[in-house]
C-alpha positions as a Python dict, from the first residue, in 0.01 Angstrom:
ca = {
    (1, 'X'): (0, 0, 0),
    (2, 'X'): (334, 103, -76),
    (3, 'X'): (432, 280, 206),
    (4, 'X'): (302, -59, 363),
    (5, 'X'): (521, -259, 200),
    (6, 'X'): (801, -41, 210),
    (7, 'X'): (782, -49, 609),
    (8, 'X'): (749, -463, 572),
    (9, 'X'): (1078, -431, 383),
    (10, 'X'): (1286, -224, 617),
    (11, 'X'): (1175, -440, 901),
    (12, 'X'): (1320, -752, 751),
    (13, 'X'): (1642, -565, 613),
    (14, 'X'): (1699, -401, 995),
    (15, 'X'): (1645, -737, 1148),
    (16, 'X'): (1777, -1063, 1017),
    (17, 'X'): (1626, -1226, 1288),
    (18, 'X'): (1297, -1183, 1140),
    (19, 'X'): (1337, -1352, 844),
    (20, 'X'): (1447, -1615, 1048),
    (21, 'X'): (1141, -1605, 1244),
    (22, 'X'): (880, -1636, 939),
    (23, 'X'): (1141, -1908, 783),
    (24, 'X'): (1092, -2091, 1155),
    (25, 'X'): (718, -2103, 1128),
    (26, 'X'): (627, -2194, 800),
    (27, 'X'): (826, -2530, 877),
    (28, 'X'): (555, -2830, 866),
    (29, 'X'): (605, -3059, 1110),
    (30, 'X'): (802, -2818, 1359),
    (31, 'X'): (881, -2909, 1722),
    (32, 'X'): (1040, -2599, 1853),
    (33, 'X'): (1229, -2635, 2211),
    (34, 'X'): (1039, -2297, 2292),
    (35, 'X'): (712, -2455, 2275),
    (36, 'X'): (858, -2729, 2543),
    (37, 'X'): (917, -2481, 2829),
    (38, 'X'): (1298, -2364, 2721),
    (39, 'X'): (1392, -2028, 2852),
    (40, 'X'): (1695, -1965, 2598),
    (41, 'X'): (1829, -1743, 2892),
    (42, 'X'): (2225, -1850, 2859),
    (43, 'X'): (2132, -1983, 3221),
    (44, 'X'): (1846, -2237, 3268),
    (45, 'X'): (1940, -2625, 3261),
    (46, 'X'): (1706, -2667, 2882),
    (47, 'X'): (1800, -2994, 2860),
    (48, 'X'): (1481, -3145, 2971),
    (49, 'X'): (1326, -2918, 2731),
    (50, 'X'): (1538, -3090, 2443),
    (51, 'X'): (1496, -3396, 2516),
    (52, 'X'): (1097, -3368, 2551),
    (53, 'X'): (1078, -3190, 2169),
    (54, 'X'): (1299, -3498, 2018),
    (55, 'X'): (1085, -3801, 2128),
    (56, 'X'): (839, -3600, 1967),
    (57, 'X'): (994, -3552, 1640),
    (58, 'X'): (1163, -3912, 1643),
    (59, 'X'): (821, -4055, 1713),
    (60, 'X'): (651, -3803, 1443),
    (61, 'X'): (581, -3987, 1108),
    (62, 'X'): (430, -3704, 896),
    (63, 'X'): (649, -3493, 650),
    (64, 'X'): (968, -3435, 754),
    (65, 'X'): (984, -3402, 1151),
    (66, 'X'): (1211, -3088, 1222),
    (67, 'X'): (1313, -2987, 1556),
    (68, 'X'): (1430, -2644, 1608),
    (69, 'X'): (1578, -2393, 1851),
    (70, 'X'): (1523, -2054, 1737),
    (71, 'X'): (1725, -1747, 1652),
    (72, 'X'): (1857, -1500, 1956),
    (73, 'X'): (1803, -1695, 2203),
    (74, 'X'): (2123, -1887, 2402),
    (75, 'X'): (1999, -2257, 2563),
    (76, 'X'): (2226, -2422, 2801),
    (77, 'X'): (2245, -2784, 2825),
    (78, 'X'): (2409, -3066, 3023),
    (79, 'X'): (2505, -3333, 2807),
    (80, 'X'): (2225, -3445, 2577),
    (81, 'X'): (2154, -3785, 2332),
    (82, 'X'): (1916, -3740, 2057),
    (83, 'X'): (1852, -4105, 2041),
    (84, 'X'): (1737, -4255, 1725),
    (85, 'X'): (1623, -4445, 1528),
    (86, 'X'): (1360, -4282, 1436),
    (87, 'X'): (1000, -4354, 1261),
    (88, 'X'): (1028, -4100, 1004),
    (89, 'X'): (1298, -4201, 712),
    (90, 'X'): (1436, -3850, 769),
    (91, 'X'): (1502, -3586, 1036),
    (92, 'X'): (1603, -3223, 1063),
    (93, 'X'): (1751, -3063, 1336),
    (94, 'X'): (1755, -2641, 1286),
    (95, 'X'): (1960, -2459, 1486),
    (96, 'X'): (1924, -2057, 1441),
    (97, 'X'): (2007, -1982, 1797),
    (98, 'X'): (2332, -2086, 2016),
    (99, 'X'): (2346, -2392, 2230),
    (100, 'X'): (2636, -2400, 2544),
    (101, 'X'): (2748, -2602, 2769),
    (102, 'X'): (2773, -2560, 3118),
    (103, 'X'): (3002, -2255, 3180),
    (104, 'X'): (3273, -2481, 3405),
    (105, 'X'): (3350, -2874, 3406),
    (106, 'X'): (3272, -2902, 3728),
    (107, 'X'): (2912, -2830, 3655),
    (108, 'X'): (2872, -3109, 3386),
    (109, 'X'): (2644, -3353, 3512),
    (110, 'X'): (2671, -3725, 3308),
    (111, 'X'): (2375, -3839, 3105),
    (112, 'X'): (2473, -4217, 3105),
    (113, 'X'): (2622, -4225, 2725),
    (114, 'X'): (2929, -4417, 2706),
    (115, 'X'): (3060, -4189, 2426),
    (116, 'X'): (3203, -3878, 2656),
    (117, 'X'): (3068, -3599, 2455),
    (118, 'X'): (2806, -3323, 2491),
    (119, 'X'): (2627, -3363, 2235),
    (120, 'X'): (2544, -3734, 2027),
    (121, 'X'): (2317, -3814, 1776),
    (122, 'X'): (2271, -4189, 1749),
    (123, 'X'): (2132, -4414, 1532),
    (124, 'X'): (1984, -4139, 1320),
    (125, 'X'): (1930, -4205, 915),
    (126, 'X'): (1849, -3911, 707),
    (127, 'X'): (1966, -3685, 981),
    (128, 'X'): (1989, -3270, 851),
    (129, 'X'): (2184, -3049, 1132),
    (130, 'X'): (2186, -2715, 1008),
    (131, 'X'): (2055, -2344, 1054),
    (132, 'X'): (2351, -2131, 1096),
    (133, 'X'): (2370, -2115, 1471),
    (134, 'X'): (2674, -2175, 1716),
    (135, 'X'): (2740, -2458, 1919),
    (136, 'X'): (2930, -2321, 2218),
    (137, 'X'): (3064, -2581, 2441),
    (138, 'X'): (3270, -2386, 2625),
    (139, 'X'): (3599, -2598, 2704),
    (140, 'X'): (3813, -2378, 2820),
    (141, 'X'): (3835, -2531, 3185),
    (142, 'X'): (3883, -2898, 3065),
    (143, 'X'): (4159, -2814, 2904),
    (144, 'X'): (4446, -2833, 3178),
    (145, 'X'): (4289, -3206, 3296),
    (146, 'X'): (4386, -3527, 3055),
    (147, 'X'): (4244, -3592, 2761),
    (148, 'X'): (4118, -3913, 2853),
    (149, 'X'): (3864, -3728, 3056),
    (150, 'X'): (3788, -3439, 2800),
    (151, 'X'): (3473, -3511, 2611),
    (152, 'X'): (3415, -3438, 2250),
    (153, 'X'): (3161, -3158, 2179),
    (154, 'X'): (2954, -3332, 1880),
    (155, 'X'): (2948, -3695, 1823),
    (156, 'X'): (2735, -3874, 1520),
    (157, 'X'): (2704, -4224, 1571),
    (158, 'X'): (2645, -4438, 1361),
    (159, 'X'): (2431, -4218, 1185),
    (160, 'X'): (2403, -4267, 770),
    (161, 'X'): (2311, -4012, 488),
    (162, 'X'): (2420, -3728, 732),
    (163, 'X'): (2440, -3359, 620),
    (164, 'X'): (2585, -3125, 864),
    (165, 'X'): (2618, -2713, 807),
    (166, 'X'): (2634, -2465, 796),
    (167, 'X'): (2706, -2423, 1191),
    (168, 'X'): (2985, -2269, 1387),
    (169, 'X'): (3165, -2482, 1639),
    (170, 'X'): (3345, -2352, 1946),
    (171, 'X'): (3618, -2440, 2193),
    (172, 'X'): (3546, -2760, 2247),
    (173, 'X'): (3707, -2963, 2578),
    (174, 'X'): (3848, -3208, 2303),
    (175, 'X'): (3772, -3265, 1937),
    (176, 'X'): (3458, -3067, 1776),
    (177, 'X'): (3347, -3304, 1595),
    (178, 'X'): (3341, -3689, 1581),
    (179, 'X'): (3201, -3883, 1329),
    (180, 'X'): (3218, -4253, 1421),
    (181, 'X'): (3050, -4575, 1223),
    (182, 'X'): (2856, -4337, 953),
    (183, 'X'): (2806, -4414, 588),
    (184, 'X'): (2763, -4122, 354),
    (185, 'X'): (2802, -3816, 492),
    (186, 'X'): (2820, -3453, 424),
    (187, 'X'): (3043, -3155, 631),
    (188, 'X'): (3002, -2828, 483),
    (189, 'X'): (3037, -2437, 568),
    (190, 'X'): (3127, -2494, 888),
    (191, 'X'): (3365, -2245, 1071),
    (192, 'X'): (3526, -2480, 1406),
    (193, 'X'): (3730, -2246, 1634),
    (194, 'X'): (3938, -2316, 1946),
    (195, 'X'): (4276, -2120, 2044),
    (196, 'X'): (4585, -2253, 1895),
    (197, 'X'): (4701, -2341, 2269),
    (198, 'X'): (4373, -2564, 2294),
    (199, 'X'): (4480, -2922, 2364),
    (200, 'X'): (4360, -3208, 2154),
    (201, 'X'): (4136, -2998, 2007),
    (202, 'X'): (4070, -3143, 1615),
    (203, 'X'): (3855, -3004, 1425),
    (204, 'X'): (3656, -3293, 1306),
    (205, 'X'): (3736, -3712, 1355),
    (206, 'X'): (3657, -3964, 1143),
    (207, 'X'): (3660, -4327, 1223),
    (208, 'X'): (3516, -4644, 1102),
    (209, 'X'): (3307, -4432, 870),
    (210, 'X'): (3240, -4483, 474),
    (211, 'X'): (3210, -4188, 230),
    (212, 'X'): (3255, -3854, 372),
    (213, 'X'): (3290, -3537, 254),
    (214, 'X'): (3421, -3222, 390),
    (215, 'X'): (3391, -2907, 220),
    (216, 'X'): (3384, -2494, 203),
    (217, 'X'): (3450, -2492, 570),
    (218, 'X'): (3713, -2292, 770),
    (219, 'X'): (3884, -2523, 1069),
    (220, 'X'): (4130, -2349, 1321),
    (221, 'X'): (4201, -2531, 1633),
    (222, 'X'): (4523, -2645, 1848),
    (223, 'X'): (4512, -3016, 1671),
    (224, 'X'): (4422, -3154, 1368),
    (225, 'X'): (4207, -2972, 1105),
    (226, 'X'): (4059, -3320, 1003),
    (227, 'X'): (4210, -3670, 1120),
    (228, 'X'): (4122, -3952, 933),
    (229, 'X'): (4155, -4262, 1203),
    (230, 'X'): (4142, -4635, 1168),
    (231, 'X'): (3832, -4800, 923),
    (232, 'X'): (3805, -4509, 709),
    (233, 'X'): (3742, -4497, 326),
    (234, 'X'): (3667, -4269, 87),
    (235, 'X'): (3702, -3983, 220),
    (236, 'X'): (3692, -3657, 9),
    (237, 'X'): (3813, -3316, 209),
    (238, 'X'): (3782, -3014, -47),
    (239, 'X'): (3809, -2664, -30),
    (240, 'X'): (3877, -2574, 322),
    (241, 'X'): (4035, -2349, 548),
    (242, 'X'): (4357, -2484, 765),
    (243, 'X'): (4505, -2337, 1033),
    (244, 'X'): (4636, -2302, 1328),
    (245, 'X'): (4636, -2612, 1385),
    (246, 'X'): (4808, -2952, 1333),
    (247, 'X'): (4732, -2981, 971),
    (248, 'X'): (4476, -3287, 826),
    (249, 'X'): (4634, -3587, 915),
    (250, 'X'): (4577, -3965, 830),
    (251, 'X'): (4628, -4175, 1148),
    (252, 'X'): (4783, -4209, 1372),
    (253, 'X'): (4735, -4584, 1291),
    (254, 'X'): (4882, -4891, 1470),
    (255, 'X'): (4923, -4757, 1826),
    (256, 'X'): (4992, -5037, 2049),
    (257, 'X'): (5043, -5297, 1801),
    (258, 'X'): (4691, -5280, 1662),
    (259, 'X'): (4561, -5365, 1278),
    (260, 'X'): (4445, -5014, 1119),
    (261, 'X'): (4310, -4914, 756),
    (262, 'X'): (4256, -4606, 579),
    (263, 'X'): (4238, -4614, 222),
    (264, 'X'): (4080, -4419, -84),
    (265, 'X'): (4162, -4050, 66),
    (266, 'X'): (4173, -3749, -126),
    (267, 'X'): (4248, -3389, -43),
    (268, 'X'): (4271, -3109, -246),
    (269, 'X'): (4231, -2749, -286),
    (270, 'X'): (4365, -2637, 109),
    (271, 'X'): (4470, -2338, 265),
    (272, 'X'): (4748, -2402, 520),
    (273, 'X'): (4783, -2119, 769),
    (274, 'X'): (5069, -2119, 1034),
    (275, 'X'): (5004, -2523, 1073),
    (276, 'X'): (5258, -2724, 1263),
    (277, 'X'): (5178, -2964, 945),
    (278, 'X'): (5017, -2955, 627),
    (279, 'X'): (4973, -3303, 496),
    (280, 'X'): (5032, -3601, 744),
    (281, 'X'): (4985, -3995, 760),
    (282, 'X'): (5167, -4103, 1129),
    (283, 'X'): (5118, -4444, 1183),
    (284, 'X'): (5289, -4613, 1492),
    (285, 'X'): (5571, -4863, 1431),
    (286, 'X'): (5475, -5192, 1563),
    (287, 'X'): (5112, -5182, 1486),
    (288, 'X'): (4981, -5390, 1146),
    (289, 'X'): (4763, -5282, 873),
    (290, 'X'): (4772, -5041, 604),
    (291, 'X'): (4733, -4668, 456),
    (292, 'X'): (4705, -4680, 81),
    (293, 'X'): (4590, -4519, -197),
    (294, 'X'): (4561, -4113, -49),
    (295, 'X'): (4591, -3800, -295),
    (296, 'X'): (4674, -3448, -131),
    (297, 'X'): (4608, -3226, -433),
    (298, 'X'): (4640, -2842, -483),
    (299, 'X'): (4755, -2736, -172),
    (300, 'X'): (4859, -2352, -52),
    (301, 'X'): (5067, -2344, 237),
    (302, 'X'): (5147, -2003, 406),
    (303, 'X'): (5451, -2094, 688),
    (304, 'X'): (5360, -2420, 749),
    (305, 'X'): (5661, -2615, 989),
    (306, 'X'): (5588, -3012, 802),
    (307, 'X'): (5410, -2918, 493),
    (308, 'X'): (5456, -3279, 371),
    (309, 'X'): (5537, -3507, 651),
    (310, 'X'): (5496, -3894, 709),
    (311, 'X'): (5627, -4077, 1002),
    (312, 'X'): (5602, -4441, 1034),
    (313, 'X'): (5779, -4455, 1336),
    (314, 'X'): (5523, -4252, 1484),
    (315, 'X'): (5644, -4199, 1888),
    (316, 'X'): (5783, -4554, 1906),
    (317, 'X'): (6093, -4741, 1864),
    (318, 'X'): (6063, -5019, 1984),
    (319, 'X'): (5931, -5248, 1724),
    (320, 'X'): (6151, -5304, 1455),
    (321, 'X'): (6065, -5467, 1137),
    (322, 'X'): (5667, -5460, 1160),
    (323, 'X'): (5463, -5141, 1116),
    (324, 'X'): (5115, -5021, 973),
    (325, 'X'): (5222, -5058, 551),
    (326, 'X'): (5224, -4704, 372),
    (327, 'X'): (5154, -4722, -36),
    (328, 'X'): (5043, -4519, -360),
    (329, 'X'): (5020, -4229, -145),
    (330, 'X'): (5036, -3904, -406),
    (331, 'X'): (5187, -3536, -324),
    (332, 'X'): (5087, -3322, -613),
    (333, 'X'): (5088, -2937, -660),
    (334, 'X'): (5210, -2815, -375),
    (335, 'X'): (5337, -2434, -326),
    (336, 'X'): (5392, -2209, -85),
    (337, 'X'): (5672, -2138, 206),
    (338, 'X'): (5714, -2318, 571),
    (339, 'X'): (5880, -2208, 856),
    (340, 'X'): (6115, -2489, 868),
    (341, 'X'): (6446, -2583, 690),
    (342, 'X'): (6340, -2923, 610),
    (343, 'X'): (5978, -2873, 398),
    (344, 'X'): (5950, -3303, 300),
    (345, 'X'): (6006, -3519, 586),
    (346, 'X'): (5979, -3883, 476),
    (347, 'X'): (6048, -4120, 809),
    (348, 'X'): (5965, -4459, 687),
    (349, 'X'): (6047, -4784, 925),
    (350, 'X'): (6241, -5076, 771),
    (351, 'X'): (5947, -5222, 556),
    (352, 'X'): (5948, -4935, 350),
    (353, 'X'): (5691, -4660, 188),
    (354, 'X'): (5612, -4791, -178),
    (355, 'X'): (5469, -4595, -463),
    (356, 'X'): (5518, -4226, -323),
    (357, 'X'): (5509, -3978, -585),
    (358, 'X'): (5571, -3636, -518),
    (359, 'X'): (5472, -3423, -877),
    (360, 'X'): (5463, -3024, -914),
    (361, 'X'): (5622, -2904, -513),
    (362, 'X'): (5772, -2586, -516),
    (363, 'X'): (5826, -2460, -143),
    (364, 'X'): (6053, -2263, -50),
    (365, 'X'): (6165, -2062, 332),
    (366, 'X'): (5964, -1783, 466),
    (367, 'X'): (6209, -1553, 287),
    (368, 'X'): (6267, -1752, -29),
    (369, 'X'): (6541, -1942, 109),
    (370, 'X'): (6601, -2285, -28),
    (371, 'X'): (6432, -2559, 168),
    (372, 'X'): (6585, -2921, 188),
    (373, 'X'): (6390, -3288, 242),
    (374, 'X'): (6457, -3598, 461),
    (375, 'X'): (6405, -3952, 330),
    (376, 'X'): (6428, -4338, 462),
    (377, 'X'): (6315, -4620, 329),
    (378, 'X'): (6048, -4438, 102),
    (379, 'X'): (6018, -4563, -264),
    (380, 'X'): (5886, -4431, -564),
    (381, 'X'): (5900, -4151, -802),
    (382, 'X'): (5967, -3720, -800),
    (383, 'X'): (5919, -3509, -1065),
    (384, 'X'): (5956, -3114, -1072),
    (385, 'X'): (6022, -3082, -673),
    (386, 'X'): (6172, -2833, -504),
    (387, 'X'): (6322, -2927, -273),
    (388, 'X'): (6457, -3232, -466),
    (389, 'X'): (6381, -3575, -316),
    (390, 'X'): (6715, -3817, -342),
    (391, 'X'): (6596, -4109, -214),
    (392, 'X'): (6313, -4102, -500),
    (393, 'X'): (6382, -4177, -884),
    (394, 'X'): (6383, -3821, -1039),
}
């Protein structure tokens, strides 16, 4: 009996996989793509396979319904919707294995969805996409057309009470992951990796969405880590990984003379790696609306270019006197070194920034050398910053 368990024991130390395997089928309530004709071969269209195992588990009202695509295998799909909602009040989706897209653009084929992404979930409440796999969707040869024409890898749509990780993301044609009209929602251990030359490649986009949270997750891309877009509120991004990349960004806001919101945003405990910028709200000048009430907290930056930065003449000038409105927006406990002379870059249009404190910033050149700030028509308060602030009260 011992030397019968003892073999039982090497077997699942030698091979991972395995445990994965017994974890797989003691789910209740499984529908697993395998069981639905998928080959897993890295080569066979599975979407039909996919789609067959979800209307399934949406339709399934026992337990939890839990679709899943096993370990060490590779599926390749075309562009898929898992449709919702669905009859169950909750709905896992397990991914062990690694889904990829078609190896070229020009063998995408269009499944209808007006949203331009690989992969959407829709209309799903109670919605669990997890299992440690990789989502591959292989963007590399989108990446010299326009980004209009790019999709996104992973959309949620209107799905609320979302949990997401932990996953790996890969090169994605645009951003990795979209999150669009969602309430309550959950990011975490993710890893979301595209080259720094990748174009328009954020890590993950928020808009129109209520409650999110971001967290333990490592994003480097060639765009922003995280931007926060238009109808956005309280969102909480904690203890993650920056860079390279274009740092996490609120906005941009007000392009083409549009009303935008974001408000109730806070950040805190970052890593910023070799970002273009570390903490960013661009709004465009001409556009109406407002970003208020944001917190960047506790940040590390390691030769950042902007590691504070807001621009309210974001890429326009032609609009004087109207803009998106900037307030109680807080900069605390920063420290670190950027690559650039100027470390603070305040560009506010003629209505002003109000209420922007900047409390405990100590950054300084790649070599210790002294760093310096911009500032117009930004109003509030500095305390203990270095580089010193003078168009602040001290």
């Amino acid at each position: 009996m011992k030397v019968l368990f003892s073999l039982l024991l090497v077997l699942v130390i030698a091979s991972p996989s395995l445990c994965s395997k017994v974890r797989e089928s003691n789910i209740p309530n499984a529908f697993n793509i395998g069981n639905y004709g998928a080959k897993g071969d890295g080569h066979t269209d599975d979407s039909n396979s996919f789609l067959k195992a979800w209307k399934d588990a949406c339709s399934s009202t026992k337990d939890t319904p839990t679709l899943i695509v096993p370990a060490d295998k590779i599926f390749m799909t075309q562009p898929l919707t898992f449709q919702g909602p669905c009859k169950s009040a909750t709905m896992n989706v397990t991914i062990s294995g690694t889904i990829t897209a078609p190896p070229n653009c020009e063998h995408w084929k269009s499944n209808g969805n007006d949203h331009d992404s690989w992969i959407t979930f829709s209309h799903i409440s109670g919605l669990v996409v997890n299992g440690g796999g990789t989502l591959n969707a292989q963007g590399d040869s989108w990446w010299d057309k326009s980004s209009s024409h790019r999709p996104t890898a992973v959309r949620f749509l209107g799905c609320n009470n979302l949990k997401h990780g932990p996953m790996t993301h890969l090169n994605s044609p645009r951003n990795h992951i979209s999150i669009t009209g969602c309430d309550d929602v959950l990011i975490s251990n993710v890893n979301l990796t595209a080259p720094e030359t990748s174009p328009n490649t954020d890590g993950v986009d928020i808009s129109s969405s209520t409650k999110v949270f971001i967290e333990h997750s490592t994003i480097s891309t060639g765009d922003d880590c995280v931007a926060i877009n238009s109808g956005s509120k309280f969102i909480n991004i904690t203890n993650v990984n920056c860079g390279p990349g274009h740092g996490i960004s609120v906005g941009s806001l007000g392009k083409n003379g549009e009303y935008s919101t974001v408000e109730e945003v806070y950040v805190s405990d970052i890593i910023f790696t070799r970002t273009t910028n570390g903490a960013r709200i661009k709004t465009w000048e001409g556009g109406s609306g407002y970003a208020r009430k944001i917190i960047y907290n506790n940040i590390t930056l390691d030769g950042v270019k902007n590691p504070v930065i807001i621009d309210q003449q974001y890429d326009a000038l032609q609009y004087a006197g109207k803009g998106v409105k900037i307030s109680d927006v807080t900069f605390r406990n920063f420290r670190g070194t950027t690559k650039d002379k100027i470390a603070i870059k305040l560009n506010c249009c003629s209505i002003g920034c109000t209420n922007i404190v900047l409390e405990e910033i100590n950054i300084s050149g790649l070599n210790g050398e002294r760093s310096s700030s911009s500032c117009k028509n930004a109003h509030g308060s500095s305390s203990s910053c270095n580089p010193t602030v003078t168009c602040l009260n001290n």
